[in-house]
mmCIF file of C-alpha atoms in Angstrom:
data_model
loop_
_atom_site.group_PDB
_atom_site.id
_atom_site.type_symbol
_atom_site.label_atom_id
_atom_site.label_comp_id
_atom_site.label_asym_id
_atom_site.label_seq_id
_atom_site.Cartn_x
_atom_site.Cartn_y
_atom_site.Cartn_z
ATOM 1 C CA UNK A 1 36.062 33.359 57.625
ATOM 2 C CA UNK A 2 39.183 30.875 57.928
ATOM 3 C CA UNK A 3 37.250 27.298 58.504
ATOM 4 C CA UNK A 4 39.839 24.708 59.641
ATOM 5 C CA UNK A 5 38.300 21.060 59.231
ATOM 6 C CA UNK A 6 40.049 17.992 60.505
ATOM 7 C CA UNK A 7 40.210 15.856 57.316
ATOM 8 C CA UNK A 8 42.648 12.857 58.901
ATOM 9 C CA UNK A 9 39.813 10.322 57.893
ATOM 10 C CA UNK A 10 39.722 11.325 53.938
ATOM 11 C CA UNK A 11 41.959 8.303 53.069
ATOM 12 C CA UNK A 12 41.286 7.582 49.218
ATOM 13 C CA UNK A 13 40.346 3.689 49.250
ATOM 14 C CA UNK A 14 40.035 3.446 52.872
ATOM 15 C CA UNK A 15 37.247 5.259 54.342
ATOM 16 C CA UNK A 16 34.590 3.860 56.156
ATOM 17 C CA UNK A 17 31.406 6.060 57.237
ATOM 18 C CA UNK A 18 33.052 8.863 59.027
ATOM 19 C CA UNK A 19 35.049 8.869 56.359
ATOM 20 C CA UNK A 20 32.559 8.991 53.726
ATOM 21 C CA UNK A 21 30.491 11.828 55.904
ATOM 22 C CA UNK A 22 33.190 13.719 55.717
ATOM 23 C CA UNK A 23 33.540 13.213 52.215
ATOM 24 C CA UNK A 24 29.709 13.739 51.028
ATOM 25 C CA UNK A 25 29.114 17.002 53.288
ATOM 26 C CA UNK A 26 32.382 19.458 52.786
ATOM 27 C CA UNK A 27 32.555 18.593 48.900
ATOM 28 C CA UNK A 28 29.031 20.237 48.943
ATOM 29 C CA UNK A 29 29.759 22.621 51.653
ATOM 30 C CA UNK A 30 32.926 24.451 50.171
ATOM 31 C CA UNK A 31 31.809 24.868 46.602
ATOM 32 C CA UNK A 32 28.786 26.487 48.197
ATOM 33 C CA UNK A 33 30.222 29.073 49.973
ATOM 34 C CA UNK A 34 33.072 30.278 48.205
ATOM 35 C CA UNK A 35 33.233 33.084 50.770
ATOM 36 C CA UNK A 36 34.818 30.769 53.335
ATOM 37 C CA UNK A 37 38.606 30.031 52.980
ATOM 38 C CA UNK A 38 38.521 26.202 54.105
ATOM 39 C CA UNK A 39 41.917 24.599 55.832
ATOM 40 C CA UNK A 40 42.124 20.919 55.344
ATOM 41 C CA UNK A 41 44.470 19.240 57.829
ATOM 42 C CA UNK A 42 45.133 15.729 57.162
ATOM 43 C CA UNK A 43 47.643 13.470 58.374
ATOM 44 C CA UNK A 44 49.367 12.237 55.149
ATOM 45 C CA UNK A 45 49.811 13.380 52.131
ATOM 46 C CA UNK A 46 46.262 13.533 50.861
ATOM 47 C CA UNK A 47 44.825 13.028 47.262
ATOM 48 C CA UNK A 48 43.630 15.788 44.941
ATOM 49 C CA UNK A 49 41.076 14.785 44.442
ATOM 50 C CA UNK A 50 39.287 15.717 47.808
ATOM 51 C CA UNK A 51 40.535 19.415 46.839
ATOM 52 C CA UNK A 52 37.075 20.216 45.788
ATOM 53 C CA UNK A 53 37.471 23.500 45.345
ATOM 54 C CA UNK A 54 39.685 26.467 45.068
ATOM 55 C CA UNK A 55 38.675 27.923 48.616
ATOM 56 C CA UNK A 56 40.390 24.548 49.794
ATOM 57 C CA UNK A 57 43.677 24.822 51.360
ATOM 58 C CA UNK A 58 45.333 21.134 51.897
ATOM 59 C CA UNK A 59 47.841 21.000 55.327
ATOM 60 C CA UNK A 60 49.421 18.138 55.855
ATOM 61 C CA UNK A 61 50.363 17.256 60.142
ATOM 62 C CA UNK A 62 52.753 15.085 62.030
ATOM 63 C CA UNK A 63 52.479 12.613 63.302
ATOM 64 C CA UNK A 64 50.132 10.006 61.209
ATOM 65 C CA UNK A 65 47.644 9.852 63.929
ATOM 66 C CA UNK A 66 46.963 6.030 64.075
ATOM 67 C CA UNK A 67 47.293 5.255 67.665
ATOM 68 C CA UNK A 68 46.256 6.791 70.558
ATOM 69 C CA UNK A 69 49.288 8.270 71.743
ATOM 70 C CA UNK A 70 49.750 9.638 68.232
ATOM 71 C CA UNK A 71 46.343 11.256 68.268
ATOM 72 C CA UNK A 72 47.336 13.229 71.616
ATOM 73 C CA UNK A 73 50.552 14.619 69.464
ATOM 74 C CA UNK A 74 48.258 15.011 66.501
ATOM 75 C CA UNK A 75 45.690 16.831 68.122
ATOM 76 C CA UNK A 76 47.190 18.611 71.197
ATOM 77 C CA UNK A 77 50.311 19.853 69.540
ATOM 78 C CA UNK A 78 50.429 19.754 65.530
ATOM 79 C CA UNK A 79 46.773 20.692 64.867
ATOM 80 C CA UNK A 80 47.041 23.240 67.994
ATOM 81 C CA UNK A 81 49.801 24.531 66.183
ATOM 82 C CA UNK A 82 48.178 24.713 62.751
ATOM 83 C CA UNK A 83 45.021 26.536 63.963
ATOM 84 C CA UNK A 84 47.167 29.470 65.612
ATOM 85 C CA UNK A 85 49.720 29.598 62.505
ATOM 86 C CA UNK A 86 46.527 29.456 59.967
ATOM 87 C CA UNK A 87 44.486 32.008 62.023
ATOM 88 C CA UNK A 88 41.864 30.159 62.368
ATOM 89 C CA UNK A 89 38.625 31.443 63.081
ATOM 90 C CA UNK A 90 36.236 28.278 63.723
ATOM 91 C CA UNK A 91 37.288 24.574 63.943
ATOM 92 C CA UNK A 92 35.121 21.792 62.043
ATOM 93 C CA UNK A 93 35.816 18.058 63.021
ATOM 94 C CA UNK A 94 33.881 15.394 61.221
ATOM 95 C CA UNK A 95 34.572 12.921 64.365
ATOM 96 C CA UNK A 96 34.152 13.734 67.873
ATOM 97 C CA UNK A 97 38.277 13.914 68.513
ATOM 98 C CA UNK A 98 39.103 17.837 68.940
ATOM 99 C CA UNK A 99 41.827 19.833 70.063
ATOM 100 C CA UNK A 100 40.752 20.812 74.246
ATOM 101 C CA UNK A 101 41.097 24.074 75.736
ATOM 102 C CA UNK A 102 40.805 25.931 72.285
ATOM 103 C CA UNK A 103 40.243 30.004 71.894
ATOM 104 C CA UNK A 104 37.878 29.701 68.738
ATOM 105 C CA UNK A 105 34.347 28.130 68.215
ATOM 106 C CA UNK A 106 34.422 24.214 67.587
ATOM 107 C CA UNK A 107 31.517 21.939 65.915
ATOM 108 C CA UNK A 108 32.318 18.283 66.629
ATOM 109 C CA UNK A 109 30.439 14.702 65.393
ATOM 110 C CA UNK A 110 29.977 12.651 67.803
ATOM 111 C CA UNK A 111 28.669 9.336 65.455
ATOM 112 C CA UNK A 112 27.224 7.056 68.423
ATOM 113 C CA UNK A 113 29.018 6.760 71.730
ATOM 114 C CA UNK A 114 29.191 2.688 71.428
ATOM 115 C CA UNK A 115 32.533 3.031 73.563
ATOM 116 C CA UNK A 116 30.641 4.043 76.576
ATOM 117 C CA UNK A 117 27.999 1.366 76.795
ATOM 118 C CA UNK A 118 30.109 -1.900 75.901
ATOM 119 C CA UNK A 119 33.753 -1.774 77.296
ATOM 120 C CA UNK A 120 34.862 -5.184 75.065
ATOM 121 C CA UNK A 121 34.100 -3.418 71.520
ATOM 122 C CA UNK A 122 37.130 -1.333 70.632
ATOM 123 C CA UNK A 123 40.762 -2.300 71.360
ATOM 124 C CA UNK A 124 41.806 -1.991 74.989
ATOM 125 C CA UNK A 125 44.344 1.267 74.173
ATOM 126 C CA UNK A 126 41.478 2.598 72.071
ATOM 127 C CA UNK A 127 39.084 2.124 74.702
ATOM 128 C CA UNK A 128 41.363 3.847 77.284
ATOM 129 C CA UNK A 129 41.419 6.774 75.098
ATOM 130 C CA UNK A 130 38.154 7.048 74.542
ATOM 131 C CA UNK A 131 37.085 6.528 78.658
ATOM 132 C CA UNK A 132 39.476 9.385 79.005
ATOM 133 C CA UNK A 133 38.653 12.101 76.414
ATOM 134 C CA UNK A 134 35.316 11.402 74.966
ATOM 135 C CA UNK A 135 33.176 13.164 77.877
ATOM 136 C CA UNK A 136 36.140 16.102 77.698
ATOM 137 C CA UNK A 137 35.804 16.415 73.610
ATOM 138 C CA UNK A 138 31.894 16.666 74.608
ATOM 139 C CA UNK A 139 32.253 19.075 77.312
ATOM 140 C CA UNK A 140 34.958 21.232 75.028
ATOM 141 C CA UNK A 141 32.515 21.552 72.061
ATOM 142 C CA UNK A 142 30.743 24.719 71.350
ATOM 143 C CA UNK A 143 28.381 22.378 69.781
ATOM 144 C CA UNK A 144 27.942 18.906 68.769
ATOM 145 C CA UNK A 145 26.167 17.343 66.043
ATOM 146 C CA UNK A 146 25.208 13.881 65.939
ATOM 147 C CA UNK A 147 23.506 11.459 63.177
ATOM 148 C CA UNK A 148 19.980 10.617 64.810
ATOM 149 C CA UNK A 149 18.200 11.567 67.754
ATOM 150 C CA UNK A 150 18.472 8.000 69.390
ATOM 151 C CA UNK A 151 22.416 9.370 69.165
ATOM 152 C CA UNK A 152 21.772 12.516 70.605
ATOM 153 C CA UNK A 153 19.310 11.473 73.559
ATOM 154 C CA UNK A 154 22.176 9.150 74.418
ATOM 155 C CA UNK A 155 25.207 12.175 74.410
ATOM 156 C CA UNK A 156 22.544 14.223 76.458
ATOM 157 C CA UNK A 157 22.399 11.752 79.285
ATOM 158 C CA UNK A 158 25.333 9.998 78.995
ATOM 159 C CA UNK A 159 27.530 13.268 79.063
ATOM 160 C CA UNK A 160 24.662 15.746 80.693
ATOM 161 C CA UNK A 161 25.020 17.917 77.860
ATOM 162 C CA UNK A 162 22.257 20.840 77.304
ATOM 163 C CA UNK A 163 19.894 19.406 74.503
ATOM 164 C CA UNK A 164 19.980 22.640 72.569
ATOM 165 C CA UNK A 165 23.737 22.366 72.381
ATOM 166 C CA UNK A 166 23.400 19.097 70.246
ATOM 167 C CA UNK A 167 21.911 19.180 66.601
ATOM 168 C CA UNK A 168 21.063 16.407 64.830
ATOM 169 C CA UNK A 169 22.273 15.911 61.097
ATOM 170 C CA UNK A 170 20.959 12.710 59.423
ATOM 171 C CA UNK A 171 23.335 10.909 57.206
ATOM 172 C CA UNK A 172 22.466 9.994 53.554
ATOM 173 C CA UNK A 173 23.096 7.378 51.038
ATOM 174 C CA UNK A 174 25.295 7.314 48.404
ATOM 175 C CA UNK A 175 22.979 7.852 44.990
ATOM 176 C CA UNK A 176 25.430 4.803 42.912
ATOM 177 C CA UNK A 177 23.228 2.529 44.815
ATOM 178 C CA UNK A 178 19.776 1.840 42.643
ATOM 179 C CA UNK A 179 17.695 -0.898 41.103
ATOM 180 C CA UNK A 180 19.692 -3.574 39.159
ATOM 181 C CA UNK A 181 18.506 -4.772 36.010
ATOM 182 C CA UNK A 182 17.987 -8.791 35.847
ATOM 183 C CA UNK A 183 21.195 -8.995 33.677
ATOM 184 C CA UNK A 184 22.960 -7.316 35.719
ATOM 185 C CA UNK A 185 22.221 -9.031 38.566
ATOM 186 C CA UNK A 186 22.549 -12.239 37.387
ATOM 187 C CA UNK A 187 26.484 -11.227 36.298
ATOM 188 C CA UNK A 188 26.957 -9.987 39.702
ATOM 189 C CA UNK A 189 25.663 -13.668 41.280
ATOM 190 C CA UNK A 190 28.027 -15.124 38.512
ATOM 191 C CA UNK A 191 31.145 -13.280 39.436
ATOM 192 C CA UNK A 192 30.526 -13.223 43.404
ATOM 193 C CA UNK A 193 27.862 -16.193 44.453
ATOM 194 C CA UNK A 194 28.391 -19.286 41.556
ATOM 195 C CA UNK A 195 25.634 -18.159 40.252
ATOM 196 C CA UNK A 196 23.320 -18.486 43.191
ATOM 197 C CA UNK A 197 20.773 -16.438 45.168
ATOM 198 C CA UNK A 198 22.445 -14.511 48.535
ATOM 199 C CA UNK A 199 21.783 -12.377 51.593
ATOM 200 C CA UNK A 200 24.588 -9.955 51.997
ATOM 201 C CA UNK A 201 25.803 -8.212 54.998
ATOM 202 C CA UNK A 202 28.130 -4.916 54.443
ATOM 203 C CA UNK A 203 30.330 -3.630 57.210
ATOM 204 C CA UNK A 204 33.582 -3.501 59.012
ATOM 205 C CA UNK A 205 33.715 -6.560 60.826
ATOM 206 C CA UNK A 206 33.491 -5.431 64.784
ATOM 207 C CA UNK A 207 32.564 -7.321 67.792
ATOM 208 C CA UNK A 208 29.336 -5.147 67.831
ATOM 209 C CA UNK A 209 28.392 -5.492 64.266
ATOM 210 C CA UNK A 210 27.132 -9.350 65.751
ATOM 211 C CA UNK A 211 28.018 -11.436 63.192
ATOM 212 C CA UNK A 212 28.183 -13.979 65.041
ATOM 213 C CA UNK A 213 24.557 -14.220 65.448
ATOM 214 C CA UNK A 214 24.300 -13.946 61.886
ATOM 215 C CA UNK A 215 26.398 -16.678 60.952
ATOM 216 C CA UNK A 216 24.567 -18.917 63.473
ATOM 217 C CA UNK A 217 20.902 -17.817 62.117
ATOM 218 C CA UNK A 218 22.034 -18.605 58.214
ATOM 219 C CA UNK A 219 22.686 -21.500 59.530
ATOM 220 C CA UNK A 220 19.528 -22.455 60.712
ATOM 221 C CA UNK A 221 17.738 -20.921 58.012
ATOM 222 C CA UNK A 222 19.924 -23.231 55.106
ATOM 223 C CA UNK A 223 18.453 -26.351 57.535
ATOM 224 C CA UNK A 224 15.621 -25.763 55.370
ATOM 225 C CA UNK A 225 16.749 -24.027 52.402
ATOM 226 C CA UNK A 226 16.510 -26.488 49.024
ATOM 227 C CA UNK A 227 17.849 -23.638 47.006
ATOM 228 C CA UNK A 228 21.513 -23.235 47.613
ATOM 229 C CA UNK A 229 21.142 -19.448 49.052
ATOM 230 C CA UNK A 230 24.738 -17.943 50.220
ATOM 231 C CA UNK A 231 25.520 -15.327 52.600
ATOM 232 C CA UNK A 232 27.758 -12.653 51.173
ATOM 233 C CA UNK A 233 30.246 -10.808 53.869
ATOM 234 C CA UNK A 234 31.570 -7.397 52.986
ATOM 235 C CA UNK A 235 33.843 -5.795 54.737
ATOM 236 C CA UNK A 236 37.132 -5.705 56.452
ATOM 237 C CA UNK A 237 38.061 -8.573 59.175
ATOM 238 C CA UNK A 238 39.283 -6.287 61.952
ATOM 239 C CA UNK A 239 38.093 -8.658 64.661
ATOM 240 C CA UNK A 240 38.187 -12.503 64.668
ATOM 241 C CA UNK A 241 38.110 -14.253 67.532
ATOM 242 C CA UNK A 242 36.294 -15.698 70.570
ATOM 243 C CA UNK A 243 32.436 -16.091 69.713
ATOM 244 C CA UNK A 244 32.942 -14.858 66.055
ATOM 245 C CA UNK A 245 35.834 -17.398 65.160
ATOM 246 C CA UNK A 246 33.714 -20.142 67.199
ATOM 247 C CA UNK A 247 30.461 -19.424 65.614
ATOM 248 C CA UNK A 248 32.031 -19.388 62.178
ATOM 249 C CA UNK A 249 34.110 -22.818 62.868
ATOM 250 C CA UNK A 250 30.679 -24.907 64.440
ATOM 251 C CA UNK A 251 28.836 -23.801 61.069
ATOM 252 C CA UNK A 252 26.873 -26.986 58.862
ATOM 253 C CA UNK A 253 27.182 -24.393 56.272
ATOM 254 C CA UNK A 254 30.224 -23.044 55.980
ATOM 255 C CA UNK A 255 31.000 -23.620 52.271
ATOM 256 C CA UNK A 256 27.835 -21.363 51.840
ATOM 257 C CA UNK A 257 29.561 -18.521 53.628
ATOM 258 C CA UNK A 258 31.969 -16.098 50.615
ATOM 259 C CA UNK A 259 33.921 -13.440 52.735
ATOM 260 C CA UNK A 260 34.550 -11.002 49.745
ATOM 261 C CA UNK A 261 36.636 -8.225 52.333
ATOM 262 C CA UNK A 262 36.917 -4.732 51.220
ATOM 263 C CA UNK A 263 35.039 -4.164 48.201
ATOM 264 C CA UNK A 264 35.170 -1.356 45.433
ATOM 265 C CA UNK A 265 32.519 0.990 45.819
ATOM 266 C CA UNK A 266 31.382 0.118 41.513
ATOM 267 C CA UNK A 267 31.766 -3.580 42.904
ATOM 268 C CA UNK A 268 29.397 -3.184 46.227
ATOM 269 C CA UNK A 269 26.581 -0.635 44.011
ATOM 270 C CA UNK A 270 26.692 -4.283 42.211
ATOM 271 C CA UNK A 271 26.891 -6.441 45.030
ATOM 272 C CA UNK A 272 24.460 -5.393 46.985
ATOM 273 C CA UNK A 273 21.807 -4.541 44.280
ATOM 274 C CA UNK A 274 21.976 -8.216 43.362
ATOM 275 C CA UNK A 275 21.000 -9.512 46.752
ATOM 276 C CA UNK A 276 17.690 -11.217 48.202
ATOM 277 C CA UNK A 277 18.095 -8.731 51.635
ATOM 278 C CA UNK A 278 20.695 -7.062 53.643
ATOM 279 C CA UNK A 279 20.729 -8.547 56.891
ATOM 280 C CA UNK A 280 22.689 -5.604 59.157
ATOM 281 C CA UNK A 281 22.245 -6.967 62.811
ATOM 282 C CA UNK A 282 24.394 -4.416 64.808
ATOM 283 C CA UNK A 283 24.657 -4.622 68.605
ATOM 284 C CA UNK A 284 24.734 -0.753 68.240
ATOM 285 C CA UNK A 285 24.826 1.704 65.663
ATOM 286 C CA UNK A 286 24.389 5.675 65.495
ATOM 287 C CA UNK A 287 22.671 5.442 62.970
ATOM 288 C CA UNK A 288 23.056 2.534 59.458
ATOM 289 C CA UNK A 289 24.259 3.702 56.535
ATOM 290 C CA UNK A 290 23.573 0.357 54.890
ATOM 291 C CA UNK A 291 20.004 0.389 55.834
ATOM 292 C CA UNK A 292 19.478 3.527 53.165
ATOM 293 C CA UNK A 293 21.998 2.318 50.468
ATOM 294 C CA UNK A 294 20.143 -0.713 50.633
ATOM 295 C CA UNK A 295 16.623 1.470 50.287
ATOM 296 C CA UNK A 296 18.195 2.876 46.963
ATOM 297 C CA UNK A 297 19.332 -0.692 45.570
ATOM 298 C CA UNK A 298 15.324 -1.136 46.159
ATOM 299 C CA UNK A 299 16.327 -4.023 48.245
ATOM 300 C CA UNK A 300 14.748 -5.677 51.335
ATOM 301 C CA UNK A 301 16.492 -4.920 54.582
ATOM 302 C CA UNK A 302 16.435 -7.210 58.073
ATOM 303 C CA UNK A 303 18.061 -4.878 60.987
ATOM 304 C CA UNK A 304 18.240 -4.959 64.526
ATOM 305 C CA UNK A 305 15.104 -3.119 66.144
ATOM 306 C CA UNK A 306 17.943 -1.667 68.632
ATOM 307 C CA UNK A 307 19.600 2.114 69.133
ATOM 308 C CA UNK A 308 19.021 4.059 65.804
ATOM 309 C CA UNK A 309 18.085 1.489 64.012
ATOM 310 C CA UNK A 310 14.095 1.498 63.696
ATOM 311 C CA UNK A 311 14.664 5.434 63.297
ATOM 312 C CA UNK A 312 16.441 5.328 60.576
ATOM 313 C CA UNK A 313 14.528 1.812 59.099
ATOM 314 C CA UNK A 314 10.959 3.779 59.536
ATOM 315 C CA UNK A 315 8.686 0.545 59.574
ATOM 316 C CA UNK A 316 10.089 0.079 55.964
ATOM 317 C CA UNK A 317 12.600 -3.705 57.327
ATOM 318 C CA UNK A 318 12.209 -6.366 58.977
ATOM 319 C CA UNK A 319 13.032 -5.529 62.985
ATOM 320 C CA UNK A 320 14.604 -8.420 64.939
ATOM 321 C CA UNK A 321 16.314 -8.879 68.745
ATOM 322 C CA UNK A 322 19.979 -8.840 67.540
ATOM 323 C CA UNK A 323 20.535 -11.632 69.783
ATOM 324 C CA UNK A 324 17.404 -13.857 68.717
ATOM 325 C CA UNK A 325 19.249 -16.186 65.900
ATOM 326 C CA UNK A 326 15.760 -17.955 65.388
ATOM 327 C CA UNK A 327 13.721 -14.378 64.527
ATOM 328 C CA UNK A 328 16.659 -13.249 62.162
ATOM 329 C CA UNK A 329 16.643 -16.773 60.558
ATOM 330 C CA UNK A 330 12.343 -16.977 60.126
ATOM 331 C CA UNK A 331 13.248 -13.349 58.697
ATOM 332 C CA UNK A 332 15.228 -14.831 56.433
ATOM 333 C CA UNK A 333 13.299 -17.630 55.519
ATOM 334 C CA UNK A 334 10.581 -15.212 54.829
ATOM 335 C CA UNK A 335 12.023 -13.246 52.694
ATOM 336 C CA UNK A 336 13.403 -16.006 50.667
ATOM 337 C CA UNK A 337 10.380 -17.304 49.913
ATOM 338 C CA UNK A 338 7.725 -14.569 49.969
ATOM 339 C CA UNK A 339 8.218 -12.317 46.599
ATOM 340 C CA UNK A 340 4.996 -10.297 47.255
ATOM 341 C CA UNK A 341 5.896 -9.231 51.138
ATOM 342 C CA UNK A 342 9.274 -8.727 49.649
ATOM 343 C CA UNK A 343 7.653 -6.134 47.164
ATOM 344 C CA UNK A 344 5.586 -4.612 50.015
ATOM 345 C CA UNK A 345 8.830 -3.725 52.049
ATOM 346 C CA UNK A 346 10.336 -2.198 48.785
ATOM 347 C CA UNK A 347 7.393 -0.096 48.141
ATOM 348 C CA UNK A 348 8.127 0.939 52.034
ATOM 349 C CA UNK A 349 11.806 1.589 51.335
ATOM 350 C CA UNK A 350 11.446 3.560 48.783
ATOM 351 C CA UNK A 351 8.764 6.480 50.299
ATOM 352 C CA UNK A 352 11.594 6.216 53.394
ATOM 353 C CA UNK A 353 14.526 7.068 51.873
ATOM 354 C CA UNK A 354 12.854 10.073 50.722
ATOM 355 C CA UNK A 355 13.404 11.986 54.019
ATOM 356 C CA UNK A 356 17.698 11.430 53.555
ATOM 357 C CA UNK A 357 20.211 12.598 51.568
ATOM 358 C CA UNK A 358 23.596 14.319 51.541
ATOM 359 C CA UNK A 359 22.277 17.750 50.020
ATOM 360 C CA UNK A 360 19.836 17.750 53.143
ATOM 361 C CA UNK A 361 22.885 16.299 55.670
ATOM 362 C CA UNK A 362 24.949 18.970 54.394
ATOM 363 C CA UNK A 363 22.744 22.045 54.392
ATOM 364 C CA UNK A 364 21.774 20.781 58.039
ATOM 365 C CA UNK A 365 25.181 20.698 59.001
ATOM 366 C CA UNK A 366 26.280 24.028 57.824
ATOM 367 C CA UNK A 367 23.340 25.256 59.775
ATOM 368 C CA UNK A 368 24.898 23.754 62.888
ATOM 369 C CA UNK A 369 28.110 25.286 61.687
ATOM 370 C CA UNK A 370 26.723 28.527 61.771
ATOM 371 C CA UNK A 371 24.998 28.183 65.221
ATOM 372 C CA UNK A 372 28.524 27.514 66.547
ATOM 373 C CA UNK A 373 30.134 30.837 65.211
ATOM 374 C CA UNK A 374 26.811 33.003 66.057
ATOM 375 C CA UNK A 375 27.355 30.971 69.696
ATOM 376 C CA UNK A 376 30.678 32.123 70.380
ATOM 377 C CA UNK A 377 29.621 35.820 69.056
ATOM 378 C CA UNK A 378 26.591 35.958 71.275
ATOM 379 C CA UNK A 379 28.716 34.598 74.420
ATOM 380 C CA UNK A 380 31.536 37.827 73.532
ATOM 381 C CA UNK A 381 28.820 40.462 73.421
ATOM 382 C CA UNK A 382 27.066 39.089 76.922
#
């Protein structure tokens, strides 16, 4: 079988968690089934290193699909193009964006459908896109897989899609993240903190990844903090501005604030195995990659008890109102100063993280891959 997979989001220092979905489940996926010839199609000249295999055929597309109006060209004419050219037999895309009106079976990933359910989190183009297309890429699926079933309950009614269409496919964790000796930890506070003690939080920064709230809580929680405990921000400032800028500017605390921006992944394995506790208080999420890398660092977690998020946590974090700045700050206060509880929601973490990882996400998905083809084959006999 030709497999043609839209790879635009494999970007070699870039990729976020689509990106790193896509990355974790076809390098396992194409060295397993050698009997597949697999069609990459990215939008740039890719590196070779996400050849994984020999059965891996690279295509590069026009336009670079960065905008919205680019991703109509990219996907309605070039990749349209490519499938028919390439003889494609089934079409894999890691995101939810797909060629419509296609001849051959389709499996797409829908992550979480945060566009539909707060109209102020993307850009106002991307947004438009999305209102347009996302309930079309849904409806043109042969499938759809999603990344927990708080995500798929919510494409079900929010698209009235049949449930047994949609499959769910947990993500995993990357296995760099683990225990830190107290060396090593204390080299990591050196290079990143002064020296001191900090909560981290890891993420693109997004309107809906509330850190805003965040930034207000630390600071009442360092009202009564005699230790000189920092917050650590990881991730790339894509949005700055009203509440977030405000919040940031009105803080006691700021000095105790270190905005590190993209990270290496060697440098966040260290920075977040040297933390006191993630704190990931998401307006909305599909599902929290953090919350499991931060099981593997064996490190204590404080996430929003919203969406996916107590799925995926499994009793195993602290669960607080995104919105509530004084339960995330007592959460932090807690954990600060309570070693044994801390201990208790390691122990937690640790049986939890047991039911994830990309060998599992990937077998799963290949099993939804599968269900497509055998869909489409069914459908021609009836």
């Amino acid at each position: 079988m030709r497999i043609g997979v839209n790879t635009r989001l494999l970007l070699h220092g870039k990729m976020d968690g689509i990106g790193w979905f896509t990355y974790e489940t076809l390098s396992r996926i194409v060295v397993s089934h050698p009997e597949h010839q697999f069609y990459f199609f990215f939008d740039r000249k890719p590196d070779p290193r996400f050849f994984f295999a020999s059965n891996v055929h690279p295509v590069v597309l026009c336009p670079q699909a960065r905008h919205p109006l680019l991703w109509i060209l990219y996907f309605e004419v070039s990749m349209k193009c490519a499938l028919k050219k390439h003889k494609i037999d089934f079409l894999f895309s890691p995101e939810c964006y797909i060629p419509l009106r296609l001849g051959i079976p389709t499996l797409s990933v829908f992550h979480d459908l945060n566009y539909e359910h707060a109209k102020d989190y993307l850009k106002p183009s991307h947004q438009m896109y999305m209102d347009y297309f996302s309930r079309r890429f849904a409806g043109g699926s042969t499938r759809i897989a999603t990344v927990s079933t708080y995500s798929k309950q919510d494409i079900v009614d929010t698209y009235q899609i049949d449930p047994n269409k949609v499959d769910v496919v947990y993500n995993g964790a990357n296995e760099g993240y683990r225990p830190l000796s107290l060396e090593e930890q204390r080299m990591t506070r050196a290079r990143f903190s002064q020296g001191a003690r900090y909560f981290i939080f890891i993420g693109t920064i997004l309107k809906r990844k509330n850190l805003s709230t965040l930034l207000k809580s630390f600071d009442r929680f360092k009202a009564t903090d005699k230790e000189g405990i920092k917050l650590l921000v990881v991730g790339n400032r894509v949005w700055w501005q009203d509440e977030l800028e405000a919040e940031y500017n009105a803080m006691k605390y700021q000095k105790d604030v270190v905005f590190i921006g993209r990270a290496p992944q060697e440098d966040l394995f260290k920075l977040l195995g040297s933390s006191i506790a993630l704190v990931y208080p998401s307006l909305f999420e599909g599902f929290g990659i953090p919350i499991l890398e931060a099981y593997n660092a064996e490190v204590p977690v404080i996430t929003s008890n919203c969406t996916s998020m107590p799925e995926v946590a499994g009793g195993a974090a602290i669960l607080v109102e995104p919105t509530d700045s004084l339960a995330m700050a007592a959460a932090m206060g807690r954990i600060a100063k309570d070693p044994l509880f801390c201990a208790n929601l390691v122990a937690k973490g640790c049986e939890q993280r047991k039911r994830f990882s990309w060998d599992i996400t990937a077998n799963k998905l290949w099993e939804s891959m599968m269900k497509t083809v055998n869909a489409r084959r069914n459908n021609e006999k009836e």
